[in-house]
Coordinates of C-alpha atoms and ligand atoms in Angstrom, one line a residue:
M1 CA 6.6 -30.5 11.8
P2 CA 9.7 -28.7 12.6
R3 CA 9.3 -25.5 14.5
T4 CA 10.6 -23.1 11.8
N5 CA 8.3 -24.7 9.3
R6 CA 5.4 -24.0 11.5
L7 CA 6.5 -20.2 11.5
I8 CA 6.6 -20.2 7.7
V9 CA 3.2 -21.9 7.4
A10 CA 1.9 -19.4 9.8
H11 CA 2.9 -16.5 7.5
L12 CA 1.6 -18.3 4.5
W13 CA -1.9 -18.6 6.3
V14 CA -2.0 -14.9 6.8
A15 CA -1.0 -14.2 3.3
I16 CA -3.4 -16.7 1.8
L17 CA -6.4 -15.3 3.9
A18 CA -5.6 -11.6 3.2
F19 CA -5.5 -12.6 -0.5
G20 CA -9.0 -14.3 -0.3
V21 CA -10.5 -11.3 1.4
A22 CA -9.0 -8.8 -1.1
A23 CA -10.0 -10.9 -4.1
S24 CA -13.6 -10.6 -3.0
M25 CA -13.2 -6.8 -2.7
A26 CA -11.9 -6.7 -6.3
L27 CA -15.0 -8.7 -7.6
M28 CA -17.3 -5.9 -6.3
Q29 CA -15.2 -3.3 -8.0
A30 CA -15.3 -5.2 -11.2
I31 CA -19.0 -5.5 -11.1
A32 CA -19.1 -1.7 -10.6
R33 CA -17.1 -1.1 -13.4
A34 CA -19.5 -3.1 -15.5
N35 CA -22.1 -0.6 -14.4
L36 CA -24.3 -3.5 -13.2
E37 CA -27.0 -2.4 -10.9
V38 CA -26.1 -4.0 -7.5
P39 CA -27.6 -2.8 -4.0
Y40 CA -24.3 -2.0 -2.4
Q41 CA -23.1 0.3 -5.1
S42 CA -22.2 3.5 -3.6
A43 CA -19.1 5.8 -3.3
R44 CA -18.7 4.9 0.4
M45 CA -18.6 1.2 -0.4
Y46 CA -16.6 1.7 -3.6
Y47 CA -13.6 3.6 -1.5
M48 CA -13.7 1.2 1.4
S49 CA -13.4 -1.8 -1.0
V50 CA -10.6 -0.2 -3.1
T51 CA -8.8 0.5 0.1
A52 CA -9.2 -3.0 1.5
H53 CA -8.2 -4.6 -1.9
G54 CA -5.1 -2.4 -2.2
V55 CA -4.1 -2.7 1.3
L56 CA -4.6 -6.5 1.7
M57 CA -3.1 -7.3 -1.7
A58 CA -0.2 -5.0 -2.0
L59 CA 0.6 -4.7 1.7
V60 CA -0.5 -7.7 3.6
F61 CA -0.5 -10.9 1.2
T62 CA 3.0 -9.8 -0.4
T63 CA 4.8 -8.8 2.8
F64 CA 3.6 -12.1 4.6
F65 CA 4.6 -14.2 1.5
I66 CA 7.9 -12.4 1.2
M67 CA 8.7 -13.0 5.0
A68 CA 7.7 -16.8 4.5
L69 CA 9.9 -17.1 1.4
G70 CA 12.7 -15.4 3.3
Y71 CA 12.4 -17.7 6.0
S72 CA 12.5 -20.6 3.9
V73 CA 15.5 -19.5 2.0
A74 CA 17.4 -19.0 5.3
Q75 CA 16.4 -22.4 6.6
K76 CA 17.7 -24.1 3.4
E77 CA 20.8 -22.0 3.6
N78 CA 22.0 -22.7 7.3
G79 CA 19.7 -25.5 8.6
D80 CA 17.5 -23.1 10.5
V81 CA 16.4 -19.5 10.6
K82 CA 18.1 -17.1 12.9
W83 CA 16.3 -16.4 16.2
P84 CA 12.9 -18.3 15.7
R85 CA 11.4 -17.1 18.9
F86 CA 12.2 -13.6 17.8
G87 CA 10.6 -14.3 14.3
W88 CA 7.5 -15.5 16.2
A89 CA 7.4 -12.3 18.1
M90 CA 7.7 -10.4 14.8
F91 CA 4.9 -12.5 13.4
V92 CA 2.5 -11.6 16.1
L93 CA 3.4 -8.0 15.9
A94 CA 3.0 -7.9 12.1
S95 CA -0.4 -9.8 12.3
L96 CA -1.7 -7.6 15.2
G97 CA -0.7 -4.4 13.0
A98 CA -2.5 -5.7 9.9
L99 CA -5.6 -6.7 12.0
M100 CA -5.7 -3.3 13.3
A101 CA -5.6 -1.4 9.8
V102 CA -8.0 -4.1 8.5
W103 CA -10.4 -3.4 11.2
A104 CA -10.1 0.4 10.5
I105 CA -10.8 -0.1 6.8
L106 CA -13.8 -2.6 7.0
T107 CA -15.6 -0.4 9.7
F108 CA -15.4 2.6 7.1
R109 CA -12.6 4.4 9.2
A110 CA -9.8 4.6 6.8
S111 CA -11.2 5.0 3.2
V112 CA -8.0 6.4 2.2
L113 CA -6.7 4.1 -0.5
Y114 CA -3.5 2.0 0.0
T115 CA -1.3 5.2 -0.8
F116 CA -3.1 6.9 2.2
Y117 CA -2.3 10.6 0.8
P118 CA -3.3 13.1 3.2
P119 CA -5.4 15.2 3.5
L120 CA -7.6 12.2 3.3
Q121 CA -7.5 11.0 6.9
A122 CA -7.8 7.8 8.3
H123 CA -8.4 6.6 12.1
P124 CA -5.1 6.4 14.0
A125 CA -5.6 2.5 14.1
F126 CA -5.0 2.4 10.3
Y127 CA -1.6 4.1 10.4
I128 CA -0.4 2.6 13.7
G129 CA -1.4 -0.8 12.4
L130 CA 0.6 -0.4 9.2
T131 CA 3.6 1.0 11.1
L132 CA 3.7 -2.0 13.2
V133 CA 3.9 -4.4 10.1
V134 CA 6.9 -2.1 9.0
V135 CA 8.5 -2.5 12.5
A136 CA 7.8 -6.3 12.5
S137 CA 9.3 -6.4 8.8
W138 CA 12.5 -4.7 10.2
G139 CA 12.9 -7.8 12.5
W140 CA 12.7 -10.2 9.5
C141 CA 15.3 -8.0 7.6
A142 CA 17.8 -8.4 10.6
S143 CA 17.0 -12.1 10.5
M144 CA 17.7 -12.4 6.9
I145 CA 20.9 -10.2 7.0
A146 CA 22.2 -12.3 9.7
S147 CA 21.4 -15.5 8.0
W148 CA 23.4 -14.2 4.9
R149 CA 26.4 -13.3 7.2
E150 CA 26.4 -16.8 8.8
S151 CA 26.5 -18.3 5.4
R152 CA 29.3 -16.1 4.1
K153 CA 31.4 -16.8 7.3
R154 CA 30.8 -20.4 7.0
N155 CA 31.8 -20.7 3.4
G156 CA 35.0 -18.7 3.6
D157 CA 35.5 -16.9 0.2
R158 CA 32.6 -18.8 -1.2
P159 CA 29.4 -16.5 -1.7
A160 CA 26.1 -17.3 -0.1
S161 CA 23.6 -19.2 -2.3
L162 CA 22.1 -16.9 -5.0
A163 CA 18.8 -17.2 -3.3
M164 CA 20.3 -15.9 0.2
H165 CA 22.3 -13.2 -1.5
A166 CA 19.0 -11.9 -3.2
T167 CA 17.1 -12.1 -0.2
A168 CA 19.6 -10.0 1.9
A169 CA 19.8 -7.5 -0.9
N170 CA 16.1 -7.2 -0.7
A171 CA 16.2 -6.8 3.3
M172 CA 18.8 -4.1 2.9
L173 CA 16.8 -2.4 0.3
W174 CA 13.7 -2.6 2.4
L175 CA 15.5 -1.0 5.5
L176 CA 16.6 2.0 3.4
A177 CA 13.2 2.3 1.7
T178 CA 11.1 2.1 4.9
I179 CA 12.9 5.2 6.3
G180 CA 10.6 7.2 4.2
V181 CA 7.1 5.8 5.4
A182 CA 8.5 5.4 8.8
S183 CA 9.3 9.3 9.0
E184 CA 5.9 9.8 7.3
M185 CA 3.7 8.0 9.8
L186 CA 5.7 9.1 12.9
F187 CA 6.3 12.8 12.4
Q188 CA 3.3 13.6 10.4
L189 CA 0.3 11.0 10.1
I190 CA 0.0 9.6 13.4
P191 CA 0.1 12.9 15.4
W192 CA -2.3 14.4 12.9
S193 CA -4.8 11.5 13.1
L194 CA -4.6 11.6 17.0
G195 CA -5.5 15.4 16.9
W196 CA -2.1 16.3 18.4
V197 CA -1.5 18.6 15.2
K198 CA -4.2 20.3 13.3
T199 CA -2.7 20.3 9.9
V200 CA -0.5 18.2 7.5
D201 CA 1.7 19.1 4.6
P202 CA 0.6 16.9 1.7
L203 CA 3.6 17.5 -0.5
L204 CA 6.1 16.6 2.2
A205 CA 3.9 13.5 3.0
R206 CA 3.8 12.3 -0.7
T207 CA 7.5 12.9 -1.0
L208 CA 8.3 10.6 2.0
F209 CA 5.8 8.0 0.7
W210 CA 7.3 7.8 -2.7
F211 CA 10.8 7.7 -1.3
F212 CA 9.3 4.3 0.1
G213 CA 6.9 3.6 -2.6
H214 CA 9.1 3.0 -5.5
P215 CA 11.5 0.7 -3.7
L216 CA 8.4 -1.0 -2.3
V217 CA 7.7 -2.3 -5.8
Y218 CA 11.2 -3.9 -5.9
F219 CA 10.7 -5.3 -2.6
W220 CA 7.8 -7.3 -4.1
L221 CA 9.6 -8.0 -7.5
L222 CA 13.0 -9.3 -6.1
P223 CA 11.4 -12.3 -4.4
A224 CA 9.8 -13.1 -7.6
Y225 CA 13.0 -12.9 -9.3
V226 CA 14.5 -15.4 -6.7
I227 CA 11.8 -17.8 -7.9
W228 CA 12.7 -17.0 -11.5
Y229 CA 16.5 -17.4 -11.2
A230 CA 16.9 -19.8 -8.5
L231 CA 13.9 -22.4 -8.6
V232 CA 12.4 -22.3 -12.0
P233 CA 15.4 -23.2 -14.2
R234 CA 15.6 -26.4 -12.4
E235 CA 11.8 -27.0 -12.1
A236 CA 11.6 -26.5 -15.8
G237 CA 14.2 -29.2 -16.4
G238 CA 17.5 -27.0 -17.0
K239 CA 20.0 -24.8 -15.3
L240 CA 20.7 -21.3 -14.6
F241 CA 22.3 -19.7 -17.6
S242 CA 24.6 -17.2 -15.8
E243 CA 24.9 -17.1 -12.0
P244 CA 27.4 -13.9 -12.0
L245 CA 24.7 -12.1 -14.1
A246 CA 22.1 -12.9 -11.5
R247 CA 24.0 -11.9 -8.7
A248 CA 25.0 -8.4 -10.5
T249 CA 21.3 -8.1 -11.1
F250 CA 20.2 -8.0 -7.4
A251 CA 23.2 -5.8 -6.3
L252 CA 22.0 -3.2 -8.9
F253 CA 18.5 -3.3 -7.6
L254 CA 20.0 -2.6 -4.1
I255 CA 21.9 0.5 -5.4
L256 CA 19.2 2.1 -7.7
S257 CA 15.9 1.3 -6.2
T258 CA 15.3 4.3 -3.9
P259 CA 16.6 7.5 -5.7
V260 CA 13.7 7.5 -8.3
G261 CA 10.5 8.4 -6.2
F262 CA 9.9 11.6 -8.1
H263 CA 8.8 9.6 -11.1
H264 CA 5.5 9.3 -9.2
Q265 CA 5.6 13.0 -8.6
Y266 CA 6.2 14.5 -12.0
Q267 CA 2.7 16.4 -11.8
D268 CA 3.5 17.4 -8.1
P269 CA 4.2 21.3 -7.7
G270 CA 7.2 22.3 -5.4
I271 CA 9.8 20.0 -6.8
S272 CA 12.0 21.5 -9.5
A273 CA 12.3 20.0 -12.9
G274 CA 15.9 19.4 -12.7
W275 CA 15.5 17.2 -9.5
K276 CA 12.7 15.3 -11.5
L277 CA 15.1 14.6 -14.3
F278 CA 17.6 13.3 -12.1
H279 CA 15.2 10.8 -10.9
T280 CA 14.2 10.2 -14.5
F281 CA 17.8 9.0 -15.4
N282 CA 17.9 6.7 -12.4
T283 CA 14.6 5.3 -13.4
M284 CA 15.9 4.4 -16.8
A285 CA 19.0 2.8 -15.1
I286 CA 16.8 0.7 -12.7
S287 CA 15.2 -0.9 -15.8
F288 CA 18.4 -2.3 -16.8
P289 CA 18.4 -5.2 -14.1
S290 CA 15.1 -6.2 -15.4
L291 CA 16.4 -6.4 -18.8
M292 CA 19.3 -8.3 -17.7
T293 CA 16.6 -10.7 -16.0
A294 CA 14.7 -11.1 -19.1
F295 CA 17.8 -12.0 -20.9
T296 CA 19.2 -14.6 -18.3
V297 CA 15.8 -16.2 -17.2
V298 CA 14.8 -16.6 -20.9
A299 CA 18.2 -18.1 -21.7
S300 CA 18.0 -20.5 -18.7
L301 CA 14.4 -21.5 -20.0
E302 CA 15.7 -22.0 -23.4
V303 CA 18.4 -24.3 -21.9
A304 CA 15.6 -26.2 -20.1
G305 CA 13.6 -26.5 -23.3
R306 CA 16.4 -27.7 -25.4
L307 CA 17.4 -30.1 -22.7
R308 CA 13.7 -31.6 -22.8
G309 CA 14.1 -32.2 -26.5
G310 CA 12.9 -28.9 -27.9
R311 CA 14.4 -28.1 -31.4
G312 CA 14.5 -25.2 -33.8
L313 CA 14.0 -21.6 -33.1
F314 CA 11.1 -21.7 -31.0
G315 CA 10.6 -25.5 -30.4
W316 CA 12.1 -25.3 -27.0
I317 CA 9.2 -23.1 -25.8
R318 CA 6.7 -25.8 -26.6
A319 CA 9.0 -28.4 -24.7
L320 CA 8.7 -26.5 -21.6
P321 CA 6.6 -28.1 -18.7
W322 CA 3.6 -25.9 -19.2
S323 CA 1.4 -28.2 -17.1
N324 CA 3.4 -27.7 -14.0
P325 CA 1.9 -24.8 -12.3
T326 CA 4.9 -23.3 -10.7
V327 CA 6.5 -23.2 -14.2
S328 CA 3.5 -21.9 -16.0
S329 CA 3.0 -19.4 -13.5
V330 CA 6.4 -17.9 -14.1
L331 CA 6.2 -18.1 -17.8
L332 CA 2.8 -16.5 -17.9
A333 CA 3.9 -13.9 -15.3
G334 CA 7.1 -13.0 -17.4
L335 CA 4.9 -12.5 -20.4
L336 CA 2.6 -10.1 -18.8
F337 CA 5.7 -8.4 -17.2
M338 CA 7.1 -7.7 -20.6
V339 CA 4.1 -5.6 -21.4
G340 CA 3.9 -4.0 -17.8
G341 CA 7.6 -3.4 -17.9
F342 CA 7.3 -1.6 -21.2
G343 CA 4.5 0.5 -19.9
G344 CA 6.6 1.5 -17.1
S345 CA 9.3 2.9 -19.2
I346 CA 6.4 4.9 -20.8
N347 CA 5.4 6.2 -17.2
A348 CA 8.8 7.0 -16.5
A349 CA 9.1 9.8 -19.4
Y350 CA 7.9 13.0 -18.3
T351 CA 5.7 14.2 -21.2
M352 CA 4.2 10.7 -21.5
N353 CA 3.5 10.5 -17.9
S354 CA 1.4 13.7 -18.4
V355 CA -0.8 11.7 -20.6
V356 CA -1.2 8.7 -18.4
H357 CA -1.1 10.0 -15.1
N358 CA -4.0 9.4 -12.7
T359 CA -5.8 7.4 -15.5
A360 CA -6.7 3.8 -15.7
W361 CA -3.4 3.2 -17.5
V362 CA -1.7 3.4 -14.2
A363 CA -3.9 0.9 -12.6
S364 CA -3.4 -1.4 -15.3
H365 CA 0.3 -1.2 -15.3
F366 CA 0.5 -2.3 -11.8
H367 CA -1.7 -5.2 -12.3
L368 CA 0.7 -6.4 -14.8
T369 CA 3.7 -5.9 -12.5
V370 CA 2.9 -6.4 -8.8
G371 CA -0.5 -8.1 -9.7
S372 CA 1.2 -10.5 -12.1
A373 CA 5.1 -10.5 -12.2
A374 CA 4.9 -10.8 -8.3
A375 CA 1.5 -12.0 -7.4
L376 CA 1.3 -14.8 -9.9
T377 CA 4.9 -15.9 -9.3
F378 CA 3.9 -16.2 -5.6
M379 CA 1.1 -18.3 -6.2
G380 CA 3.1 -20.5 -8.5
A381 CA 5.7 -20.6 -5.7
C382 CA 3.1 -21.6 -3.1
Y383 CA 2.5 -24.9 -5.1
Y384 CA 6.0 -25.8 -4.7
L385 CA 6.7 -24.5 -1.3
V386 CA 3.4 -25.5 0.6
P387 CA 3.7 -29.2 0.4
R388 CA 7.4 -29.1 1.1
I389 CA 7.2 -26.9 4.1
S390 CA 3.9 -28.3 5.6
G391 CA 4.6 -31.9 4.8
R392 CA 1.2 -32.2 3.1
A393 CA 0.8 -33.3 -0.6
L394 CA -0.7 -30.8 -2.8
E395 CA -4.5 -31.2 -3.1
L396 CA -6.9 -30.3 -6.1
G397 CA -4.1 -30.5 -8.4
L398 CA -6.1 -29.9 -11.5
L399 CA -7.4 -26.5 -10.3
A400 CA -3.8 -25.7 -9.5
R401 CA -2.8 -26.4 -13.0
V402 CA -5.7 -24.3 -14.5
Q403 CA -5.3 -21.3 -12.2
P404 CA -2.4 -19.7 -13.7
Y405 CA -3.9 -19.7 -17.2
L406 CA -7.1 -18.1 -15.9
W407 CA -5.0 -15.5 -14.1
F408 CA -3.2 -14.6 -17.5
L409 CA -6.5 -14.4 -19.3
G410 CA -8.1 -12.3 -16.6
M411 CA -5.1 -10.2 -16.4
A412 CA -5.0 -9.7 -20.1
L413 CA -8.7 -8.7 -20.4
F414 CA -8.4 -6.5 -17.4
S415 CA -5.2 -4.7 -18.1
F416 CA -5.0 -4.3 -21.9
T417 CA -8.3 -2.7 -22.1
G418 CA -7.7 -0.6 -19.1
H419 CA -4.4 0.8 -20.7
I420 CA -6.3 1.7 -23.8
A421 CA -9.2 3.3 -21.6
G422 CA -6.6 5.1 -19.7
L423 CA -5.2 6.7 -22.9
M424 CA -8.7 7.8 -23.8
G425 CA -8.8 9.5 -20.4
L426 CA -10.7 7.3 -17.9
P427 CA -9.5 8.4 -14.5
R428 CA -8.3 6.0 -11.9
R429 CA -9.9 5.7 -8.5
V430 CA -13.2 7.4 -9.6
F431 CA -16.6 6.1 -8.5
A432 CA -19.4 7.2 -10.7
T433 CA -21.7 5.1 -12.5
D434 CA -22.1 7.4 -15.4
Y435 CA -18.8 9.3 -14.8
A436 CA -20.8 12.4 -14.1
G437 CA -22.0 12.7 -17.5
A438 CA -18.3 12.9 -19.0
A439 CA -18.5 13.1 -22.9
Q440 CA -16.3 9.9 -23.2
A441 CA -18.4 7.7 -20.8
Q442 CA -19.9 5.9 -23.8
A443 CA -16.5 5.1 -25.3
W444 CA -15.0 4.1 -22.0
H445 CA -18.1 1.7 -21.2
G446 CA -17.2 -0.8 -23.8
L447 CA -13.6 -1.3 -22.4
T448 CA -14.6 -1.2 -19.0
S449 CA -17.1 -4.1 -19.7
I450 CA -14.4 -6.2 -21.1
S451 CA -12.1 -5.3 -18.0
A452 CA -14.9 -6.3 -15.7
L453 CA -15.1 -9.5 -17.5
G454 CA -11.3 -9.9 -17.0
G455 CA -12.2 -9.5 -13.2
L456 CA -14.6 -12.2 -13.1
V457 CA -12.0 -14.6 -14.5
L458 CA -9.5 -13.2 -12.2
F459 CA -11.9 -13.9 -9.3
A460 CA -12.3 -17.4 -10.4
S461 CA -8.6 -17.9 -10.6
A462 CA -8.1 -16.5 -7.1
G463 CA -10.8 -18.8 -5.8
F464 CA -9.1 -21.8 -7.1
F465 CA -5.8 -20.9 -5.6
V466 CA -7.3 -20.2 -2.3
L467 CA -9.2 -23.6 -2.5
V468 CA -6.0 -25.5 -3.4
M469 CA -4.1 -24.0 -0.5
V470 CA -6.7 -24.3 2.2
G471 CA -7.4 -27.8 0.8
T472 CA -3.8 -28.7 1.1
L473 CA -2.9 -27.1 4.3
L474 CA -6.0 -28.8 6.1
A475 CA -6.5 -32.0 4.3
G476 CA -3.6 -32.7 2.0
K477 CA -2.1 -36.4 2.7
K478 CA 0.8 -36.1 5.3
T479 CA 4.1 -36.6 3.8
A480 CA 7.5 -35.7 5.1
P481 CA 8.6 -32.1 4.8
A482 CA 11.1 -32.1 1.8
P483 CA 13.9 -29.5 1.2
I484 CA 13.8 -27.0 -1.4
E485 CA 16.1 -27.4 -4.5
W486 CA 17.8 -24.5 -6.2
A487 CA 18.8 -24.5 -9.8
E488 CA 22.6 -25.5 -10.6
P489 CA 24.4 -23.0 -12.7
L490 CA 25.1 -23.9 -16.4
E491 CA 28.8 -23.3 -15.8
A492 CA 30.2 -23.7 -12.6
P493 CA 34.0 -23.0 -12.2
P494 CA 35.8 -25.8 -10.9
G495 CA 36.0 -25.7 -7.2
G496 CA 33.0 -23.4 -7.0
F497 CA 32.3 -19.7 -7.3
R498 CA 34.4 -17.2 -5.4
S499 CA 33.0 -13.9 -3.9
T500 CA 33.2 -11.0 -6.3
I501 CA 32.6 -7.5 -6.0
W502 CA 28.8 -8.2 -6.6
D503 CA 28.6 -10.2 -3.4
R504 CA 29.6 -7.3 -1.2
L505 CA 26.3 -6.1 -0.4
G506 CA 27.5 -3.9 2.7
L507 CA 29.4 -1.8 0.1
W508 CA 26.5 -1.4 -2.4
L509 CA 24.4 -0.5 0.5
I510 CA 26.7 2.3 1.3
V511 CA 26.7 3.4 -2.4
A512 CA 22.8 3.1 -2.4
V513 CA 22.7 5.5 0.6
V514 CA 25.1 8.2 -1.0
L515 CA 22.8 8.2 -4.2
V516 CA 19.7 8.6 -2.1
I517 CA 21.3 11.8 -0.3
L518 CA 22.1 12.9 -3.8
A519 CA 18.6 12.6 -5.2
Y520 CA 16.7 13.6 -2.0
A521 CA 18.7 16.0 0.4
V522 CA 18.3 19.1 -1.7
P523 CA 14.7 18.8 -2.8
L524 CA 13.5 17.8 0.8
W525 CA 15.5 20.8 2.1
D526 CA 13.6 23.0 -0.2
I527 CA 10.3 21.4 0.6
L528 CA 10.9 21.9 4.1
H529 CA 11.7 25.7 3.4
L530 CA 8.6 26.3 1.4
P531 CA 5.9 28.6 2.8
R532 CA 3.9 26.1 4.7
Y533 CA 0.0 26.4 5.3
G534 CA -0.9 22.6 5.8
S535 CA -4.3 21.1 5.5
P536 CA -7.0 19.8 8.0
G537 CA -8.0 16.2 7.5
F538 CA -10.9 15.2 5.2
K539 CA -13.0 12.1 5.6
P540 CA -15.3 12.3 2.6
F541 CA -16.4 8.6 2.5
Ligands
HAS601 FE1 5.6 0.9 -12.1 C1 3.7 3.3 -11.2 C2 7.7 3.2 -13.7 C3 8.2 -1.5 -12.6 C4 4.5 -1.0 -9.6 N1 4.3 1.1 -10.6 C5 3.4 2.2 -10.5 C6 2.4 1.9 -9.5 C7 2.8 0.5 -9.1 C8 3.8 0.0 -9.7 C9 2.0 -0.2 -8.0 O1 7.9 6.1 -14.0 C10 1.4 2.8 -9.2 C11 1.5 3.5 -7.9 C12 0.4 4.4 -7.3 O2 -0.7 3.9 -6.9 O3 0.3 5.5 -7.9 N2 7.5 0.7 -13.0 C13 8.1 1.7 -13.7 C14 9.4 1.4 -14.4 C15 9.6 0.0 -14.1 C16 8.2 -0.2 -13.3 C17 10.2 2.2 -15.3 N3 6.1 -1.0 -11.3 C18 7.1 -2.0 -11.6 C19 7.1 -3.1 -11.0 C20 6.2 -2.9 -10.2 C21 5.7 -1.6 -10.3 C22 8.1 -4.2 -11.0 C23 5.6 -3.8 -9.0 C24 6.1 -5.1 -8.8 N4 5.7 2.8 -12.5 C25 6.5 3.7 -12.9 C26 6.1 4.9 -12.9 C27 4.9 5.0 -12.4 C28 4.7 3.6 -11.9 C29 6.8 6.1 -13.7 C30 4.2 6.3 -12.0 C31 3.0 6.4 -13.0 C32 2.1 7.6 -12.6 O4 1.9 8.7 -13.0 O5 1.4 7.5 -11.4 C33 10.5 -0.8 -14.6 O6 11.4 -1.5 -13.5 C34 10.1 -2.1 -15.7 C35 11.3 -2.8 -16.1 C36 10.7 -4.0 -16.6 C37 11.1 -4.5 -17.8 C38 10.6 -5.7 -18.3 C39 11.4 -6.9 -18.6 C40 10.9 -8.2 -18.8 C41 11.0 -9.3 -18.1 C42 10.2 -10.6 -18.6 C43 10.9 -11.7 -19.1 C44 10.0 -12.7 -19.6 C45 9.9 -14.0 -19.2 C46 9.0 -15.1 -19.8 C47 10.9 -14.7 -18.1 C48 11.8 -3.7 -18.9 C49 11.9 -9.4 -17.1 C50 9.5 -15.8 -20.9 C51 8.3 -16.7 -21.3 C52 8.4 -17.5 -22.3 C53 7.2 -18.1 -22.8 C54 9.7 -17.8 -23.1
CU602 CU1 7.9 3.7 -9.2

């Protein structure tokens, strides 16, 4: 196996193992929600397992998969990744960091949930470990941007491939976003958890966290969009409907992803309504590239369906290759994301946010977005990538074909009921077998039982995915590693595309920085000048 392929496979191993452990944690939570009597039910166990699930799924599985995909894109683009040895060093650093954080969580030293809001306090190993993952990811970003520049230099005025363009945009977005969490870790959480300072300012911490936390969701989404735009049209037997629209989409995400964080802090004091409104407008704007994606990707799928002989208004949908797990993952992820994205627009409106904030609605929203649009796409992409990169034929193909459908069914049961229960007031992140005697507990119970059933189906789906991956990587028949094949555009200008304004990511990064300064400079200044009391740390579980 070529050296770079080993690097990619190493990242995939960590991603798959993290996913497997996180899925078993979710099973425990599902059973707890169904109110079944199991011996390990306790608040301490519940908060540990929710933290492990969130951190391993949302931060470890995603980041390692995204790095693997990025290296695959760069390798395809330029024949090899930039600086493979450096890539290995970053991999070791990120794995070490992840291990430190997971150790702290599994030993009950970091039950602070994946958002690690102070004044909940974790062991320093948790914060330092996650910081190491972020630092390592900066190395990956440098490698991606260098690969993108190399491709542009080689091609003269031709742009880099769409996948490379998108990956570089995502790396720039991530560099900008992580300034927030790195400052929170270095100036607040790490010194505080080490006991060097006694108190912490939760509002400042939350603000820095969400400076990072919202673009984080696009850091998850953009790699899924790479698969949707650059891979699936071809896998489905068609072409990409519009390449320029696709390039514009990724540039728009780079511009608009960060200055929106206050839509997670509508209910926080200390930030004035005017600044929240500014972030609301930006949030509405950032939905636009996803609406463009819905248009372009569905149009590309229609092209595929018609080329496969589909007729009539909807006949092309049936003609799509629903038994190809890479394609069906994306189709089903897209269907779930239609609901999740619609819910996101509800979250983004201040008044409606005050109905759903901190309820089960929010957890349901993000299981349709990061848990479906991103995670299900990543699984579908693994069925395509792993055999090509590892040089081993896919094992247990039947399980791979069933797995996306189980995920879809499980997520639908879990999330649709969760949205309704949220509207009925069911809080998120609350452990209580009878919800402390809340009057609505009886009404919630029916819904949470269906939701728990969804959790069981999801667990089966996750198990299938892990079995297929481990089976393939360890026991798949040896074949030669094969190249990835990107989709052709439906209409390519003769002589190929020329770079346009949307390819100038450096320019869009500057625009993004200006927007971030506009959106954050004054409110951060205000927060820093509020009277500060600070809070000591709490470790209730
Ligand atoms: Fe969100 C909370 C607003 C998108 C993730 N979000 C969260 C949290 C997470 C998360 C993790 O404004 C919880 C954080 C926490 O723990 O507290 N979100 C939005 C908006 C969007 C959005 C406006 N979110 C995402 C994505 C995520 C994600 C993407 C992860 C990947 N979200 C919010 C707000 C909150 C929030 C508030 C705070 C709530 C609170 O009070 O705490 C938009 O970007 C959504 C735009 C998307 C669309 C959908 C387009 C549809 C497409 C599908 C095409 C179909 C296909 C299939 C391809 C408008 C692209 C075709 C199939 C065939 C068969 C033909
Ligand atoms: Cu957000």
